Amino acid sequence: MSNKTVGIVGGGQLGRMLAMAAARLGFHTIILEPQDKCPASQVAGSQITAAYDDSDALQTLAVLSDVITYEFENVPVAAARKLAEKTPVFPPPEALEISQDRLSEKTFLRECGIGTADFFAVDSQLEVDEALAKLGGSGVLKTRRLGYDGKGQRVFKDPGAGTARAYDDLGGVPLIMESLVPFVAEISVIAARSPAGDIVSYDPARNVHSDGILRRSNVPAGLNGDTLDAARSSAATLLERLDYVGVVGVEFFVLDDGAVLANEFAPRVHNSGHWTEAACAVSQFEQHVRAICGLPLAACDRHSDCEMENLIGDDINRLDAFLEQPDTVVHVYGKAETRPGRKMGHVTRLIRP
Ligand code: AMP
């Protein structure tokens, strides 16, 4: 077992934390990432420094790995399928493909019986206006592909405020117009499914975003048990329908009546699950490695309440103060350069009774 090699496509902080978890279980890791000395390769066994769609590199990764996973959802689907011809790739490339396009993602969630915001495909400025009119004048316009951390989005709040140039401003690419959800909270579920079909999930976290970027996650979420159960059960349905293996992160809006609407899912470990590293015996990272390597899934119980805070840009300069706090677990990603909006690390403050 311990001779297994886990290939990881992507070398950011999620790859880094996966590699650390894999190493703890005795596995070797190889990272495929174009950027040299990336956060993941600093802690992994080795790195193949090449583009994600480089066919020689994919071939090498497939030959050297016993199982392959990925740490970001914009891995080219063709690359994932090519890898899967030789070596098992988890989560399944189909999950990757669906999640890469907000239209197919929301359509699939609906097919699974999971509620979402209302949405319309938008392919021209005329359709921006038509969709907004159908939604009563407010909505969120998003690029269908390659959006992350709130990038590629425009919010329309006031009916009659006008949509001038919205289609061109977002790049003239395929868009989706969603209804503007009047949510009272945002939560996420980190769940895992094994090859045998066992499913576990962590307690949902309550998330606070600003400028489209996750700032904080709190667990427990402080919401009604029925709301949390509905979110967990939606995540489980999604995993079953995708015949999924590995960890998924599913984000939900909570309405004032306690109902939940799914916003999106990420077929990978998720930023809003970083708290599991500090507050659970087995983190989302180890849970993912267990699932993709066919090991038993572990319990998701939490030993402490907690708050995870992302260290974004200059927040990393507050590190010394966090290190002084006795119940704060610090994780620094090893990125050479601090940039505004860049995730540099995170801290989880354990809240003890
Ligand atoms: P997303 O890129 O879809 O994760 O969106 C980033 C953030 O924008 C979400 O976490 C919400 O805070 C907000 N947001 C996205 N879609 C909607 C929506 N349809 N209604 C209200 N807020 C939204």
CSV table of N, CA, C and O in Angstrom, one decimal, residues 53-154:
chain,number,residue,atom,x,y,z
A,53,ASP,N,-1.9,20.4,-20.3
A,53,ASP,CA,-2.3,19.6,-21.4
A,53,ASP,C,-1.1,19.1,-22.3
A,53,ASP,O,-1.3,18.7,-23.4
A,54,ASP,N,0.1,19.1,-21.7
A,54,ASP,CA,1.3,18.7,-22.4
A,54,ASP,C,1.2,17.1,-22.5
A,54,ASP,O,1.2,16.4,-21.5
A,55,SER,N,1.1,16.6,-23.7
A,55,SER,CA,0.8,15.2,-23.8
A,55,SER,C,2.0,14.3,-23.3
A,55,SER,O,1.7,13.3,-22.7
A,56,ASP,N,3.2,14.7,-23.5
A,56,ASP,CA,4.3,13.9,-22.9
A,56,ASP,C,4.2,13.9,-21.4
A,56,ASP,O,4.4,12.9,-20.7
A,57,ALA,N,3.9,15.1,-20.8
A,57,ALA,CA,3.9,15.2,-19.4
A,57,ALA,C,2.7,14.3,-18.8
A,57,ALA,O,2.8,13.7,-17.8
A,58,LEU,N,1.6,14.4,-19.5
A,58,LEU,CA,0.4,13.6,-19.1
A,58,LEU,C,0.8,12.1,-19.1
A,58,LEU,O,0.4,11.3,-18.2
A,59,GLN,N,1.5,11.7,-20.2
A,59,GLN,CA,1.9,10.3,-20.3
A,59,GLN,C,2.8,9.9,-19.2
A,59,GLN,O,2.6,8.9,-18.5
A,60,THR,N,3.8,10.7,-18.9
A,60,THR,CA,4.7,10.5,-17.8
A,60,THR,C,3.9,10.4,-16.4
A,60,THR,O,4.1,9.4,-15.6
A,61,LEU,N,3.0,11.3,-16.2
A,61,LEU,CA,2.2,11.3,-15.0
A,61,LEU,C,1.4,10.0,-14.8
A,61,LEU,O,1.4,9.4,-13.8
A,62,ALA,N,0.8,9.6,-16.0
A,62,ALA,CA,0.0,8.4,-15.9
A,62,ALA,C,0.8,7.2,-15.7
A,62,ALA,O,0.4,6.3,-14.9
A,63,VAL,N,2.0,7.1,-16.2
A,63,VAL,CA,2.8,5.9,-16.0
A,63,VAL,C,3.3,5.9,-14.6
A,63,VAL,O,3.4,4.8,-14.0
A,64,LEU,N,3.7,7.0,-14.0
A,64,LEU,CA,4.3,7.0,-12.7
A,64,LEU,C,3.3,6.9,-11.6
A,64,LEU,O,3.7,6.6,-10.4
A,65,SER,N,2.0,7.2,-11.9
A,65,SER,CA,1.1,7.3,-10.8
A,65,SER,C,0.2,6.0,-10.7
A,65,SER,O,-0.1,5.4,-11.7
A,66,ASP,N,-0.2,5.7,-9.5
A,66,ASP,CA,-1.2,4.6,-9.3
A,66,ASP,C,-2.6,5.1,-9.4
A,66,ASP,O,-3.6,4.4,-9.7
A,67,VAL,N,-2.8,6.3,-9.0
A,67,VAL,CA,-4.1,7.0,-9.0
A,67,VAL,C,-3.8,8.5,-9.2
A,67,VAL,O,-2.8,9.0,-8.7
A,68,ILE,N,-4.7,9.2,-9.9
A,68,ILE,CA,-4.5,10.6,-10.2
A,68,ILE,C,-5.7,11.4,-9.7
A,68,ILE,O,-6.8,11.0,-9.9
A,69,THR,N,-5.4,12.6,-9.1
A,69,THR,CA,-6.4,13.5,-8.8
A,69,THR,C,-6.0,14.9,-9.2
A,69,THR,O,-5.0,15.1,-9.8
A,70,TYR,N,-6.9,15.9,-8.9
A,70,TYR,CA,-6.6,17.2,-9.3
A,70,TYR,C,-7.0,18.2,-8.3
A,70,TYR,O,-7.9,17.8,-7.4
A,71,GLU,N,-6.4,19.4,-8.2
A,71,GLU,CA,-6.7,20.3,-7.1
A,71,GLU,C,-7.4,21.6,-7.6
A,71,GLU,O,-7.6,22.5,-6.8
A,72,PHE,N,-7.8,21.7,-8.9
A,72,PHE,CA,-8.5,22.8,-9.3
A,72,PHE,C,-9.5,22.4,-10.4
A,72,PHE,O,-9.2,21.4,-11.1
A,73,GLU,N,-10.6,23.1,-10.6
A,73,GLU,CA,-11.6,22.6,-11.5
A,73,GLU,C,-11.5,23.0,-12.9
A,73,GLU,O,-12.3,22.6,-13.7
A,74,ASN,N,-10.4,23.8,-13.2
A,74,ASN,CA,-10.2,24.1,-14.6
A,74,ASN,C,-9.2,23.3,-15.3
A,74,ASN,O,-8.6,23.7,-16.3
A,75,VAL,N,-8.8,22.2,-14.7
A,75,VAL,CA,-8.0,21.2,-15.4
A,75,VAL,C,-8.7,20.9,-16.8
A,75,VAL,O,-9.9,20.6,-16.8
A,76,PRO,N,-8.0,20.9,-17.9
A,76,PRO,CA,-8.6,20.6,-19.2
A,76,PRO,C,-9.3,19.2,-19.1
A,76,PRO,O,-8.6,18.2,-18.7
A,77,VAL,N,-10.5,19.1,-19.5
A,77,VAL,CA,-11.2,17.8,-19.4
A,77,VAL,C,-10.6,16.8,-20.3
A,77,VAL,O,-10.4,15.6,-19.9
A,78,ALA,N,-10.1,17.2,-21.5
A,78,ALA,CA,-9.4,16.3,-22.4
A,78,ALA,C,-8.2,15.7,-21.7
A,78,ALA,O,-7.9,14.5,-21.9
A,79,ALA,N,-7.5,16.5,-20.9
A,79,ALA,CA,-6.3,16.0,-20.3
A,79,ALA,C,-6.7,14.9,-19.2
A,79,ALA,O,-6.1,13.9,-19.1
A,80,ALA,N,-7.8,15.2,-18.5
A,80,ALA,CA,-8.2,14.3,-17.4
A,80,ALA,C,-8.6,13.0,-18.1
A,80,ALA,O,-8.3,11.9,-17.6
A,81,ARG,N,-9.3,13.1,-19.2
A,81,ARG,CA,-9.8,11.8,-19.9
A,81,ARG,C,-8.6,11.1,-20.5
A,81,ARG,O,-8.6,9.8,-20.4
A,82,LYS,N,-7.6,11.8,-21.0
A,82,LYS,CA,-6.4,11.1,-21.5
A,82,LYS,C,-5.7,10.4,-20.4
A,82,LYS,O,-5.3,9.2,-20.5
A,83,LEU,N,-5.5,11.0,-19.2
A,83,LEU,CA,-4.9,10.3,-18.1
A,83,LEU,C,-5.7,9.1,-17.7
A,83,LEU,O,-5.2,8.0,-17.4
A,84,ALA,N,-7.1,9.2,-17.7
A,84,ALA,CA,-7.9,8.1,-17.3
A,84,ALA,C,-7.9,6.9,-18.2
A,84,ALA,O,-8.3,5.8,-17.8
A,85,GLU,N,-7.4,7.1,-19.4
A,85,GLU,CA,-7.2,5.9,-20.3
A,85,GLU,C,-6.2,4.9,-19.7
A,85,GLU,O,-6.2,3.8,-20.0
A,86,LYS,N,-5.2,5.5,-18.9
A,86,LYS,CA,-4.1,4.6,-18.4
A,86,LYS,C,-4.2,4.4,-16.9
A,86,LYS,O,-3.9,3.3,-16.5
A,87,THR,N,-4.7,5.4,-16.2
A,87,THR,CA,-4.6,5.3,-14.7
A,87,THR,C,-5.9,5.9,-14.2
A,87,THR,O,-6.5,6.8,-14.7
A,88,PRO,N,-6.5,5.3,-13.1
A,88,PRO,CA,-7.7,5.8,-12.5
A,88,PRO,C,-7.6,7.3,-12.2
A,88,PRO,O,-6.6,7.7,-11.6
A,89,VAL,N,-8.6,8.1,-12.6
A,89,VAL,CA,-8.6,9.5,-12.2
A,89,VAL,C,-9.9,9.8,-11.4
A,89,VAL,O,-11.0,9.5,-11.8
A,90,PHE,N,-9.7,10.3,-10.2
A,90,PHE,CA,-10.8,10.6,-9.3
A,90,PHE,C,-10.6,12.0,-8.8
A,90,PHE,O,-9.5,12.4,-8.5
A,91,PRO,N,-11.7,12.8,-8.6
A,91,PRO,CA,-13.1,12.5,-9.0
A,91,PRO,C,-13.2,12.3,-10.5
A,91,PRO,O,-12.3,12.7,-11.3
A,92,PRO,N,-14.3,11.6,-10.9
A,92,PRO,CA,-14.5,11.3,-12.4
A,92,PRO,C,-14.4,12.5,-13.3
A,92,PRO,O,-15.0,13.6,-12.9
A,93,PRO,N,-13.8,12.4,-14.4
A,93,PRO,CA,-13.7,13.6,-15.3
A,93,PRO,C,-15.1,14.1,-15.7
A,93,PRO,O,-15.2,15.3,-15.9
A,94,GLU,N,-16.1,13.3,-15.6
A,94,GLU,CA,-17.5,13.9,-15.9
A,94,GLU,C,-17.9,15.0,-14.9
A,94,GLU,O,-18.5,16.0,-15.2
A,95,ALA,N,-17.5,14.8,-13.6
A,95,ALA,CA,-17.8,15.8,-12.6
A,95,ALA,C,-17.0,17.1,-12.9
A,95,ALA,O,-17.6,18.2,-12.7
A,96,LEU,N,-15.8,16.9,-13.4
A,96,LEU,CA,-15.0,18.1,-13.8
A,96,LEU,C,-15.7,18.8,-14.9
A,96,LEU,O,-15.9,20.0,-14.9
A,97,GLU,N,-16.1,18.1,-15.9
A,97,GLU,CA,-16.7,18.6,-17.1
A,97,GLU,C,-18.0,19.4,-16.7
A,97,GLU,O,-18.2,20.6,-17.1
A,98,ILE,N,-18.9,18.8,-15.9
A,98,ILE,CA,-20.1,19.5,-15.5
A,98,ILE,C,-19.9,20.7,-14.7
A,98,ILE,O,-20.5,21.8,-14.9
A,99,SER,N,-18.9,20.7,-13.8
A,99,SER,CA,-18.7,21.8,-12.9
A,99,SER,C,-17.9,23.0,-13.6
A,99,SER,O,-17.9,24.1,-13.1
A,100,GLN,N,-17.4,22.7,-14.8
A,100,GLN,CA,-16.6,23.8,-15.5
A,100,GLN,C,-17.5,24.8,-16.2
A,100,GLN,O,-17.1,25.8,-16.6
A,101,ASP,N,-18.8,24.4,-16.3
A,101,ASP,CA,-19.7,25.3,-17.0
A,101,ASP,C,-20.9,25.6,-16.1
A,101,ASP,O,-21.6,24.6,-15.8
A,102,ARG,N,-21.1,26.8,-15.7
A,102,ARG,CA,-22.1,27.1,-14.7
A,102,ARG,C,-23.5,26.7,-15.2
A,102,ARG,O,-24.4,26.4,-14.5
A,103,LEU,N,-23.7,26.7,-16.6
A,103,LEU,CA,-25.0,26.3,-17.1
A,103,LEU,C,-25.2,24.8,-17.0
A,103,LEU,O,-26.3,24.3,-16.5
A,104,SER,N,-24.2,24.0,-17.4
A,104,SER,CA,-24.4,22.5,-17.2
A,104,SER,C,-24.4,22.2,-15.7
A,104,SER,O,-25.1,21.2,-15.3
A,105,GLU,N,-23.7,22.9,-14.9
A,105,GLU,CA,-23.7,22.6,-13.5
A,105,GLU,C,-25.1,22.8,-12.9
A,105,GLU,O,-25.6,21.9,-12.2
A,106,LYS,N,-25.7,24.0,-13.1
A,106,LYS,CA,-27.0,24.3,-12.5
A,106,LYS,C,-28.1,23.3,-13.2
A,106,LYS,O,-29.0,22.9,-12.5
A,107,THR,N,-27.9,23.1,-14.4
A,107,THR,CA,-28.9,22.1,-15.1
A,107,THR,C,-28.8,20.8,-14.4
A,107,THR,O,-29.8,20.1,-14.1
A,108,PHE,N,-27.6,20.3,-14.2
A,108,PHE,CA,-27.4,19.0,-13.5
A,108,PHE,C,-27.9,19.0,-12.1
A,108,PHE,O,-28.6,18.0,-11.7
A,109,LEU,N,-27.6,20.0,-11.4
A,109,LEU,CA,-28.1,20.1,-10.0
A,109,LEU,C,-29.7,20.0,-10.0
A,109,LEU,O,-30.3,19.3,-9.2
A,110,ARG,N,-30.3,20.7,-10.9
A,110,ARG,CA,-31.8,20.6,-11.0
A,110,ARG,C,-32.2,19.2,-11.4
A,110,ARG,O,-33.2,18.7,-10.8
A,111,GLU,N,-31.5,18.6,-12.3
A,111,GLU,CA,-31.8,17.2,-12.7
A,111,GLU,C,-31.7,16.2,-11.5
A,111,GLU,O,-32.4,15.2,-11.4
A,112,CYS,N,-30.8,16.6,-10.5
A,112,CYS,CA,-30.7,15.8,-9.3
A,112,CYS,C,-31.8,16.1,-8.3
A,112,CYS,O,-31.8,15.6,-7.2
A,113,GLY,N,-32.7,17.1,-8.6
A,113,GLY,CA,-33.7,17.5,-7.7
A,113,GLY,C,-33.2,18.4,-6.6
A,113,GLY,O,-33.8,18.6,-5.6
A,114,ILE,N,-32.1,19.1,-6.9
A,114,ILE,CA,-31.5,20.0,-6.0
A,114,ILE,C,-31.8,21.5,-6.4
A,114,ILE,O,-31.6,21.8,-7.6
A,115,GLY,N,-32.4,22.3,-5.6
A,115,GLY,CA,-32.8,23.6,-5.9
A,115,GLY,C,-31.7,24.5,-6.2
A,115,GLY,O,-30.6,24.4,-5.6
A,116,THR,N,-31.9,25.4,-7.2
A,116,THR,CA,-30.8,26.4,-7.5
A,116,THR,C,-31.6,27.8,-7.7
A,116,THR,O,-32.8,27.8,-7.9
A,117,ALA,N,-30.8,28.8,-7.9
A,117,ALA,CA,-31.4,30.1,-8.4
A,117,ALA,C,-32.0,29.8,-9.8
A,117,ALA,O,-31.6,28.9,-10.5
A,118,ASP,N,-33.0,30.6,-10.2
A,118,ASP,CA,-33.4,30.6,-11.6
A,118,ASP,C,-32.3,31.0,-12.5
A,118,ASP,O,-31.5,31.9,-12.0
A,119,PHE,N,-32.2,30.5,-13.7
A,119,PHE,CA,-31.1,30.9,-14.5
A,119,PHE,C,-31.5,30.8,-16.0
A,119,PHE,O,-32.4,30.1,-16.4
A,120,PHE,N,-30.8,31.6,-16.8
A,120,PHE,CA,-31.0,31.6,-18.2
A,120,PHE,C,-29.6,31.7,-18.9
A,120,PHE,O,-28.7,32.4,-18.5
A,121,ALA,N,-29.4,30.9,-20.0
A,121,ALA,CA,-28.2,31.1,-20.8
A,121,ALA,C,-28.3,32.4,-21.6
A,121,ALA,O,-29.4,32.8,-22.0
A,122,VAL,N,-27.2,33.1,-21.6
A,122,VAL,CA,-27.1,34.4,-22.3
A,122,VAL,C,-26.0,34.5,-23.3
A,122,VAL,O,-24.8,34.2,-22.9
A,123,ASP,N,-26.3,34.8,-24.5
A,123,ASP,CA,-25.3,34.8,-25.6
A,123,ASP,C,-25.2,36.1,-26.4
A,123,ASP,O,-24.6,36.1,-27.4
A,124,SER,N,-25.9,37.1,-25.9
A,124,SER,CA,-25.8,38.4,-26.6
A,124,SER,C,-26.3,39.5,-25.6
A,124,SER,O,-26.9,39.2,-24.6
A,125,GLN,N,-26.1,40.7,-26.0
A,125,GLN,CA,-26.6,41.8,-25.2
A,125,GLN,C,-28.1,41.8,-25.1
A,125,GLN,O,-28.7,42.1,-24.1
A,126,LEU,N,-28.7,41.4,-26.3
A,126,LEU,CA,-30.2,41.4,-26.3
A,126,LEU,C,-30.7,40.4,-25.2
A,126,LEU,O,-31.6,40.6,-24.5
A,127,GLU,N,-30.0,39.2,-25.2
A,127,GLU,CA,-30.4,38.2,-24.2
A,127,GLU,C,-30.1,38.6,-22.7
A,127,GLU,O,-30.7,38.1,-21.8
A,128,VAL,N,-29.1,39.5,-22.5
A,128,VAL,CA,-28.9,40.0,-21.2
A,128,VAL,C,-30.2,40.7,-20.7
A,128,VAL,O,-30.7,40.5,-19.7
A,129,ASP,N,-30.7,41.6,-21.6
A,129,ASP,CA,-31.9,42.4,-21.3
A,129,ASP,C,-33.1,41.5,-21.1
A,129,ASP,O,-33.9,41.7,-20.2
A,130,GLU,N,-33.2,40.5,-22.0
A,130,GLU,CA,-34.4,39.6,-22.0
A,130,GLU,C,-34.4,38.8,-20.7
A,130,GLU,O,-35.4,38.7,-20.0
A,131,ALA,N,-33.2,38.3,-20.3
A,131,ALA,CA,-33.1,37.5,-19.1
A,131,ALA,C,-33.4,38.3,-17.9
A,131,ALA,O,-34.2,37.9,-17.0
A,132,LEU,N,-32.9,39.5,-17.9
A,132,LEU,CA,-33.1,40.4,-16.7
A,132,LEU,C,-34.6,40.8,-16.6
A,132,LEU,O,-35.1,40.8,-15.5
A,133,ALA,N,-35.2,41.0,-17.7
A,133,ALA,CA,-36.7,41.3,-17.7
A,133,ALA,C,-37.4,40.1,-17.1
A,133,ALA,O,-38.3,40.3,-16.3
A,134,LYS,N,-37.1,38.9,-17.5
A,134,LYS,CA,-37.8,37.7,-17.0
A,134,LYS,C,-37.6,37.6,-15.5
A,134,LYS,O,-38.4,37.0,-14.8
A,135,LEU,N,-36.5,38.1,-15.0
A,135,LEU,CA,-36.2,38.0,-13.5
A,135,LEU,C,-36.7,39.2,-12.8
A,135,LEU,O,-36.4,39.3,-11.6
A,136,GLY,N,-37.4,40.1,-13.4
A,136,GLY,CA,-38.0,41.2,-12.7
A,136,GLY,C,-37.0,42.4,-12.5
A,136,GLY,O,-37.2,43.2,-11.7
A,137,GLY,N,-35.9,42.4,-13.2
A,137,GLY,CA,-35.0,43.5,-13.2
A,137,GLY,C,-33.8,43.4,-12.3
A,137,GLY,O,-32.9,44.2,-12.3
A,138,SER,N,-33.7,42.3,-11.6
A,138,SER,CA,-32.4,42.1,-10.8
A,138,SER,C,-31.9,40.7,-11.1
A,138,SER,O,-32.6,39.8,-11.5
A,139,GLY,N,-30.6,40.6,-11.0
A,139,GLY,CA,-29.9,39.3,-11.4
A,139,GLY,C,-28.4,39.4,-11.3
A,139,GLY,O,-27.9,40.4,-11.0
A,140,VAL,N,-27.8,38.2,-11.4
A,140,VAL,CA,-26.3,38.2,-11.4
A,140,VAL,C,-25.9,37.5,-12.7
A,140,VAL,O,-26.3,36.4,-13.0
A,141,LEU,N,-25.1,38.3,-13.5
A,141,LEU,CA,-24.6,37.8,-14.8
A,141,LEU,C,-23.2,37.3,-14.6
A,141,LEU,O,-22.4,38.0,-14.0
A,142,LYS,N,-23.0,36.1,-15.0
A,142,LYS,CA,-21.7,35.5,-14.8
A,142,LYS,C,-21.2,34.8,-16.1
A,142,LYS,O,-22.0,34.3,-16.9
A,143,THR,N,-19.9,34.8,-16.2
A,143,THR,CA,-19.3,34.0,-17.3
A,143,THR,C,-19.6,32.5,-17.0
A,143,THR,O,-19.6,32.1,-15.8
A,144,ARG,N,-19.9,31.7,-18.0
A,144,ARG,CA,-20.2,30.3,-17.8
A,144,ARG,C,-19.0,29.5,-17.4
A,144,ARG,O,-19.1,28.6,-16.6
A,145,ARG,N,-17.9,29.9,-18.0
A,145,ARG,CA,-16.7,29.1,-17.7
A,145,ARG,C,-15.6,30.0,-17.1
A,145,ARG,O,-15.6,31.2,-17.3
A,146,LEU,N,-14.7,29.4,-16.4
A,146,LEU,CA,-13.4,30.0,-15.9
A,146,LEU,C,-13.6,31.1,-14.9
A,146,LEU,O,-12.7,31.9,-14.7
A,147,GLY,N,-14.8,31.2,-14.3
A,147,GLY,CA,-15.0,32.2,-13.3
A,147,GLY,C,-14.5,31.7,-12.0
A,147,GLY,O,-14.7,30.5,-11.7
A,148,TYR,N,-13.9,32.5,-11.1
A,148,TYR,CA,-13.6,32.0,-9.8
A,148,TYR,C,-13.5,33.2,-8.9
A,148,TYR,O,-13.2,34.3,-9.3
A,149,ASP,N,-13.7,33.0,-7.6
A,149,ASP,CA,-13.6,34.1,-6.6
A,149,ASP,C,-14.3,35.3,-7.1
A,149,ASP,O,-13.8,36.5,-6.9
A,150,GLY,N,-15.5,35.2,-7.6
A,150,GLY,CA,-16.3,36.4,-8.0
A,150,GLY,C,-15.8,37.1,-9.3
A,150,GLY,O,-16.4,38.1,-9.6
A,151,LYS,N,-14.8,36.5,-9.9
A,151,LYS,CA,-14.3,37.2,-11.2
A,151,LYS,C,-15.3,36.8,-12.3
A,151,LYS,O,-15.8,35.7,-12.3
A,152,GLY,N,-15.4,37.8,-13.2
A,152,GLY,CA,-16.3,37.5,-14.4
A,152,GLY,C,-17.8,37.6,-14.0
A,152,GLY,O,-18.6,36.8,-14.5
A,153,GLN,N,-18.2,38.5,-13.1
A,153,GLN,CA,-19.5,38.6,-12.6
A,153,GLN,C,-20.0,40.1,-12.6
A,153,GLN,O,-19.2,41.0,-12.4
A,154,ARG,N,-21.3,40.3,-12.8
A,154,ARG,CA,-21.8,41.6,-12.7
A,154,ARG,C,-23.2,41.5,-12.0
A,154,ARG,O,-24.0,40.6,-12.5
